[in-house]
Amino acid sequence: MQIVSSPEEMRRIAQQVRQEGKTIGFVPTMGYLHEGHLSLVQKAKKASDFTVVSLFVNPTQFGPQEDLDRYPRDFHRDRELLENESVDLLFAPEKSALYPEGFSTVVRVEGLTDRLCGQSRPWHFGGVTLIVCKLFHLVQPQAAWFGQKDYQQCQVIRRMVRDLDFGIQIHVCPIIRENDGLAMSSRNRYLQPEERKQAPVLVRSLAAANQLFLEDERSAARLVSAIHSTLARSPEARIDYVEVVDAESLEPIETVVDPAVAVIAVYFGQTRLIDNHILGEDLSY
Ligand code: PAF
């Protein structure tokens, strides 16, 4: 596996690979890899001639009071995991190489980013679209893989790619869960033992709404209420938001007619966890 830190070198290699007529598959990450990331890597590998994974803890998507400094990092472990997956290239740039002195450009998707996570983290999606835009220019993939756990992020990136004509296929892959249903996330390691014990209430609350949906409940308010009742059983859970929204526009709905997704963000202590489920798809917890 090649390890590249220079953006210029990354661009040069990508150009060369494309000139050879090979397809580039890309998985952007912030590292501290878990099975969720590796499932994306495996899918990218299967579908591409040359697979690139980036590892960059992107400062512009963290708020001033957030966990940028303590975000978990383990480069050696990540490198080993990616080598085991036979990834072709690991792109791990320095912050100063991607954000040189005087950097002043923004990349913003309007509307989609104002709601849900955008309400409590107003800076977040601007940082995500900025870095993904830069990485797409450097890595020049034909396709990129993202996890459905970050549902809103996936919709925002799809919109950016469509609006700005990137010509990159965006694949959104199923959430990978621990045995007890907790969605895998690098931030799960922040949870205290009692919080970790209670955290699977997230998936159980989504499963409760999904069950109601399968029993033909179509009122968004009643589906949301089922999620609230389940979350209320966990004393550690503090709700940021619980909503049932249109699966594409993320707009609130009253009645589920088109595909809809239940999206939730819940604090356990200082740790904010997100989860979601497309209503009607399999989920038994
Ligand atoms: O989902 C993530 O890990 C990050 O938001 C991403 C897409 C790598 C951008 O920093």
Short mmCIF file of C-alpha atoms and ligand atoms in Angstrom, two decimals:
data_model
loop_
_atom_site.label_atom_id
_atom_site.label_comp_id
_atom_site.label_asym_id
_atom_site.label_seq_id
_atom_site.Cartn_x
_atom_site.Cartn_y
_atom_site.Cartn_z
CA MET A 1 0.00 0.00 0.00
CA GLN A 2 1.36 3.40 -0.97
CA ILE A 3 1.16 6.07 1.72
CA VAL A 4 0.94 9.61 0.44
CA SER A 5 0.76 12.82 2.42
CA SER A 6 1.38 15.43 -0.28
CA PRO A 7 -1.71 16.70 -2.15
CA GLU A 8 0.39 17.23 -5.31
CA GLU A 9 1.64 13.65 -5.18
CA MET A 10 -1.91 12.41 -4.65
CA ARG A 11 -3.11 14.33 -7.69
CA ARG A 12 -0.19 13.08 -9.82
CA ILE A 13 -0.82 9.44 -8.95
CA ALA A 14 -4.58 9.79 -9.53
CA GLN A 15 -3.94 11.29 -12.98
CA GLN A 16 -1.56 8.48 -13.82
CA VAL A 17 -4.00 5.77 -12.67
CA ARG A 18 -6.76 7.31 -14.77
CA GLN A 19 -4.46 7.61 -17.79
CA GLU A 20 -3.85 3.87 -17.51
CA GLY A 21 -7.62 3.46 -17.97
CA LYS A 22 -8.18 2.26 -14.38
CA THR A 23 -11.11 3.26 -12.17
CA ILE A 24 -10.49 4.87 -8.79
CA GLY A 25 -12.74 4.00 -5.85
CA PHE A 26 -12.54 6.28 -2.83
CA VAL A 27 -13.43 6.00 0.86
CA PRO A 28 -12.88 9.24 2.82
CA THR A 29 -12.45 8.75 6.58
CA MET A 30 -11.27 10.53 9.69
CA GLY A 31 -9.46 7.38 10.80
CA TYR A 32 -9.79 5.31 13.98
CA LEU A 33 -11.27 2.74 11.66
CA HIS A 34 -13.91 0.22 12.65
CA GLU A 35 -15.82 -2.49 10.80
CA GLY A 36 -18.17 0.12 9.38
CA HIS A 37 -15.30 1.80 7.53
CA LEU A 38 -13.86 -1.54 6.48
CA SER A 39 -17.19 -2.59 4.97
CA LEU A 40 -16.99 0.52 2.76
CA VAL A 41 -13.41 -0.28 1.81
CA GLN A 42 -14.37 -3.83 0.84
CA LYS A 43 -17.17 -2.55 -1.40
CA ALA A 44 -14.88 0.03 -2.99
CA LYS A 45 -12.24 -2.64 -3.62
CA LYS A 46 -14.71 -4.94 -5.32
CA ALA A 47 -15.95 -2.22 -7.65
CA SER A 48 -12.71 -0.41 -8.54
CA ASP A 49 -9.30 -1.07 -10.10
CA PHE A 50 -7.51 1.21 -7.63
CA THR A 51 -8.77 1.95 -4.12
CA VAL A 52 -7.86 5.08 -2.18
CA VAL A 53 -8.71 5.65 1.49
CA SER A 54 -8.09 9.06 3.01
CA LEU A 55 -7.40 9.62 6.67
CA PHE A 56 -7.77 13.20 7.81
CA VAL A 57 -9.37 14.59 10.96
CA ASN A 58 -10.89 17.63 9.31
CA PRO A 59 -10.80 20.65 11.65
CA THR A 60 -13.36 22.71 9.71
CA GLN A 61 -16.21 20.32 10.53
CA PHE A 62 -15.70 20.61 14.30
CA GLY A 63 -17.15 23.45 16.36
CA PRO A 64 -15.01 25.44 18.80
CA GLN A 65 -16.25 23.48 21.84
CA GLU A 66 -16.18 20.10 20.11
CA ASP A 67 -13.86 17.11 20.31
CA LEU A 68 -11.28 17.92 17.58
CA ASP A 69 -8.34 17.63 19.99
CA ARG A 70 -9.45 14.45 21.64
CA TYR A 71 -10.89 12.80 18.51
CA PRO A 72 -9.42 9.28 18.62
CA ARG A 73 -6.39 8.72 16.40
CA ASP A 74 -4.28 5.60 15.79
CA PHE A 75 -2.41 5.88 12.52
CA HIS A 76 -0.44 2.63 12.90
CA ARG A 77 -3.51 0.55 13.61
CA ASP A 78 -5.42 2.20 10.73
CA ARG A 79 -2.54 1.59 8.35
CA GLU A 80 -2.37 -2.07 9.32
CA LEU A 81 -6.12 -2.52 8.89
CA LEU A 82 -5.99 -0.95 5.43
CA GLU A 83 -2.98 -3.03 4.44
CA ASN A 84 -4.94 -6.13 5.43
CA GLU A 85 -7.71 -5.00 3.09
CA SER A 86 -5.14 -4.60 0.27
CA VAL A 87 -5.99 -0.94 -0.22
CA ASP A 88 -3.81 0.55 -2.97
CA LEU A 89 -3.19 3.98 -1.51
CA LEU A 90 -3.65 5.67 1.86
CA PHE A 91 -3.84 9.46 1.58
CA ALA A 92 -3.01 11.05 4.93
CA PRO A 93 -2.33 14.76 4.42
CA GLU A 94 -1.26 17.26 7.06
CA LYS A 95 -3.65 20.02 8.06
CA SER A 96 -1.28 22.72 6.73
CA ALA A 97 -1.18 21.06 3.30
CA LEU A 98 -4.96 21.15 2.91
CA TYR A 99 -5.59 24.45 4.69
CA PRO A 100 -2.61 26.70 3.93
CA GLU A 101 -2.31 30.19 5.43
CA GLY A 102 -4.96 32.48 4.02
CA PHE A 103 -7.39 29.71 3.05
CA SER A 104 -10.74 31.46 2.65
CA THR A 105 -13.04 29.44 0.39
CA VAL A 106 -16.37 27.99 1.50
CA VAL A 107 -18.44 25.23 -0.06
CA ARG A 108 -22.00 25.31 1.18
CA VAL A 109 -25.10 23.30 0.34
CA GLU A 110 -28.08 25.40 1.37
CA GLY A 111 -31.36 24.18 2.79
CA LEU A 112 -30.49 20.52 3.39
CA THR A 113 -27.85 21.57 5.90
CA ASP A 114 -30.06 23.87 7.99
CA ARG A 115 -32.07 21.09 9.57
CA LEU A 116 -31.46 18.15 11.95
CA CYS A 117 -27.72 18.00 12.78
CA GLY A 118 -27.32 21.41 11.10
CA GLN A 119 -29.44 22.96 13.87
CA SER A 120 -27.22 21.92 16.74
CA ARG A 121 -23.97 21.91 14.71
CA PRO A 122 -24.38 24.84 12.28
CA TRP A 123 -20.69 24.81 11.19
CA HIS A 124 -20.53 21.08 10.57
CA PHE A 125 -21.76 20.45 7.04
CA GLY A 126 -19.86 23.42 5.59
CA GLY A 127 -16.70 21.74 6.83
CA VAL A 128 -17.75 18.37 5.43
CA THR A 129 -18.59 19.68 1.95
CA LEU A 130 -15.40 21.73 1.86
CA ILE A 131 -13.12 18.81 2.68
CA VAL A 132 -14.98 16.27 0.56
CA CYS A 133 -14.87 18.70 -2.37
CA LYS A 134 -11.09 19.11 -1.94
CA LEU A 135 -10.53 15.37 -1.54
CA PHE A 136 -12.60 14.61 -4.64
CA HIS A 137 -10.44 17.03 -6.65
CA LEU A 138 -7.22 15.43 -5.41
CA VAL A 139 -8.22 11.76 -5.55
CA GLN A 140 -10.30 12.07 -8.76
CA PRO A 141 -12.42 8.99 -8.11
CA GLN A 142 -15.18 7.70 -10.36
CA ALA A 143 -17.04 6.51 -7.24
CA ALA A 144 -17.00 7.07 -3.49
CA TRP A 145 -18.46 5.12 -0.57
CA PHE A 146 -20.13 6.56 2.54
CA GLY A 147 -21.94 5.00 5.51
CA GLN A 148 -25.68 5.47 6.01
CA LYS A 149 -25.12 6.18 9.69
CA ASP A 150 -24.38 9.77 8.65
CA TYR A 151 -27.62 9.93 6.70
CA GLN A 152 -27.81 13.71 6.40
CA GLN A 153 -24.13 13.89 5.40
CA CYS A 154 -24.81 11.42 2.58
CA GLN A 155 -27.72 13.49 1.26
CA VAL A 156 -25.69 16.69 1.47
CA ILE A 157 -22.75 15.15 -0.41
CA ARG A 158 -25.07 13.72 -3.06
CA ARG A 159 -26.57 17.16 -3.54
CA MET A 160 -23.15 18.83 -3.80
CA VAL A 161 -21.97 16.24 -6.32
CA ARG A 162 -25.12 16.74 -8.40
CA ASP A 163 -25.17 20.56 -8.18
CA LEU A 164 -21.46 20.98 -8.94
CA ASP A 165 -21.30 18.29 -11.66
CA PHE A 166 -18.58 16.21 -10.05
CA GLY A 167 -19.57 13.16 -12.07
CA ILE A 168 -18.76 10.89 -9.13
CA GLN A 169 -21.05 8.03 -8.18
CA ILE A 170 -21.96 8.18 -4.48
CA HIS A 171 -22.67 4.84 -2.82
CA VAL A 172 -24.41 4.84 0.54
CA CYS A 173 -23.86 1.60 2.45
CA PRO A 174 -25.83 0.02 5.31
CA ILE A 175 -25.11 0.87 8.92
CA ILE A 176 -22.83 -1.66 10.59
CA ARG A 177 -23.91 -2.37 14.17
CA GLU A 178 -22.40 -3.94 17.26
CA ASN A 179 -24.03 -7.19 18.45
CA ASP A 180 -26.39 -5.23 20.69
CA GLY A 181 -27.41 -2.93 17.82
CA LEU A 182 -25.39 0.18 18.62
CA ALA A 183 -24.31 1.74 15.32
CA MET A 184 -20.51 1.59 15.01
CA SER A 185 -18.85 4.97 15.44
CA SER A 186 -15.38 6.14 16.40
CA ARG A 187 -17.08 8.26 19.08
CA ASN A 188 -18.58 5.22 20.88
CA ARG A 189 -15.32 4.97 22.77
CA TYR A 190 -16.19 8.17 24.67
CA LEU A 191 -19.15 6.43 26.35
CA GLN A 192 -18.89 5.65 30.06
CA PRO A 193 -19.75 2.02 30.93
CA GLU A 194 -23.32 2.82 32.03
CA GLU A 195 -23.89 5.03 28.96
CA ARG A 196 -22.55 2.30 26.68
CA LYS A 197 -24.93 -0.16 28.34
CA GLN A 198 -27.91 2.08 27.66
CA ALA A 199 -26.89 3.31 24.17
CA PRO A 200 -28.61 0.46 22.23
CA VAL A 201 -31.87 2.19 23.20
CA LEU A 202 -31.28 4.20 20.01
CA VAL A 203 -31.69 1.25 17.69
CA ARG A 204 -34.52 -0.15 19.82
CA SER A 205 -36.39 3.14 19.51
CA LEU A 206 -35.98 3.04 15.71
CA ALA A 207 -37.08 -0.59 15.67
CA ALA A 208 -40.22 0.36 17.65
CA ALA A 209 -41.13 3.02 15.06
CA ASN A 210 -40.35 0.61 12.25
CA GLN A 211 -42.61 -2.03 13.78
CA LEU A 212 -45.47 0.48 13.98
CA PHE A 213 -44.81 1.46 10.38
CA LEU A 214 -45.01 -2.22 9.34
CA GLU A 215 -48.36 -2.35 11.16
CA ASP A 216 -49.50 0.42 8.77
CA GLU A 217 -49.04 3.47 10.98
CA ARG A 218 -48.34 6.39 8.63
CA SER A 219 -48.60 9.38 10.99
CA ALA A 220 -45.13 10.87 11.42
CA ALA A 221 -46.14 12.28 14.81
CA ARG A 222 -47.15 8.84 16.11
CA LEU A 223 -43.98 7.24 14.76
CA VAL A 224 -41.91 9.97 16.45
CA SER A 225 -43.87 9.43 19.65
CA ALA A 226 -42.99 5.70 19.62
CA ILE A 227 -39.30 6.66 19.42
CA HIS A 228 -39.67 9.13 22.30
CA SER A 229 -41.41 6.52 24.51
CA THR A 230 -38.63 4.00 23.95
CA LEU A 231 -35.85 6.55 24.56
CA ALA A 232 -37.60 7.66 27.76
CA ARG A 233 -36.80 4.25 29.26
CA SER A 234 -33.12 5.16 29.31
CA PRO A 235 -32.31 7.64 32.10
CA GLU A 236 -28.95 8.56 30.49
CA ALA A 237 -30.47 9.52 27.11
CA ARG A 238 -30.95 13.26 26.40
CA ILE A 239 -32.65 13.92 23.11
CA ASP A 240 -31.24 16.43 20.62
CA TYR A 241 -33.79 15.61 17.91
CA VAL A 242 -36.15 12.85 16.84
CA GLU A 243 -37.82 13.24 13.46
CA VAL A 244 -39.43 11.34 10.63
CA VAL A 245 -38.56 13.12 7.39
CA ASP A 246 -38.66 12.68 3.64
CA ALA A 247 -35.80 10.33 2.76
CA GLU A 248 -34.41 12.60 0.04
CA SER A 249 -35.23 16.21 0.90
CA LEU A 250 -35.07 15.66 4.69
CA GLU A 251 -38.13 17.92 4.93
CA PRO A 252 -40.56 17.23 7.78
CA ILE A 253 -43.67 15.28 6.78
CA GLU A 254 -47.04 14.72 8.43
CA THR A 255 -47.90 11.45 6.74
CA VAL A 256 -45.51 8.90 5.29
CA VAL A 257 -46.35 8.48 1.62
CA ASP A 258 -42.94 8.48 -0.11
CA PRO A 259 -39.82 6.80 1.33
CA ALA A 260 -39.15 8.27 4.77
CA VAL A 261 -36.40 7.99 7.31
CA ALA A 262 -36.51 8.17 11.08
CA VAL A 263 -33.49 10.19 12.23
CA ILE A 264 -32.34 10.70 15.79
CA ALA A 265 -29.55 12.41 17.72
CA VAL A 266 -29.20 11.66 21.41
CA TYR A 267 -26.67 12.67 24.03
CA PHE A 268 -25.28 10.22 26.56
CA GLY A 269 -23.35 12.49 28.91
CA GLN A 270 -21.16 14.64 26.63
CA THR A 271 -21.29 12.18 23.76
CA ARG A 272 -23.73 12.86 20.95
CA LEU A 273 -24.78 9.76 19.02
CA ILE A 274 -26.78 9.68 15.79
CA ASP A 275 -28.72 6.86 14.18
CA ASN A 276 -31.42 6.43 11.56
CA HIS A 277 -33.59 3.94 9.77
CA ILE A 278 -35.43 3.96 6.45
CA LEU A 279 -38.96 3.00 7.45
CA GLY A 280 -40.06 -0.38 6.18
CA GLU A 281 -36.56 -1.86 5.84
CA ASP A 282 -35.58 -4.80 8.06
CA LEU A 283 -34.61 -3.94 11.64
CA SER A 284 -35.07 -6.30 14.54
CA TYR A 285 -33.61 -5.35 17.93
O1 PAF B 1 -17.85 10.82 7.74
C1 PAF B 1 -16.69 11.22 8.00
O2 PAF B 1 -15.86 10.49 8.57
C2 PAF B 1 -16.28 12.63 7.62
O3 PAF B 1 -17.34 13.52 7.77
C3 PAF B 1 -15.68 12.72 6.21
C4 PAF B 1 -16.70 12.36 5.14
C5 PAF B 1 -14.48 11.80 6.09
C6 PAF B 1 -15.22 14.15 5.94
O4 PAF B 1 -14.25 14.56 6.86
#
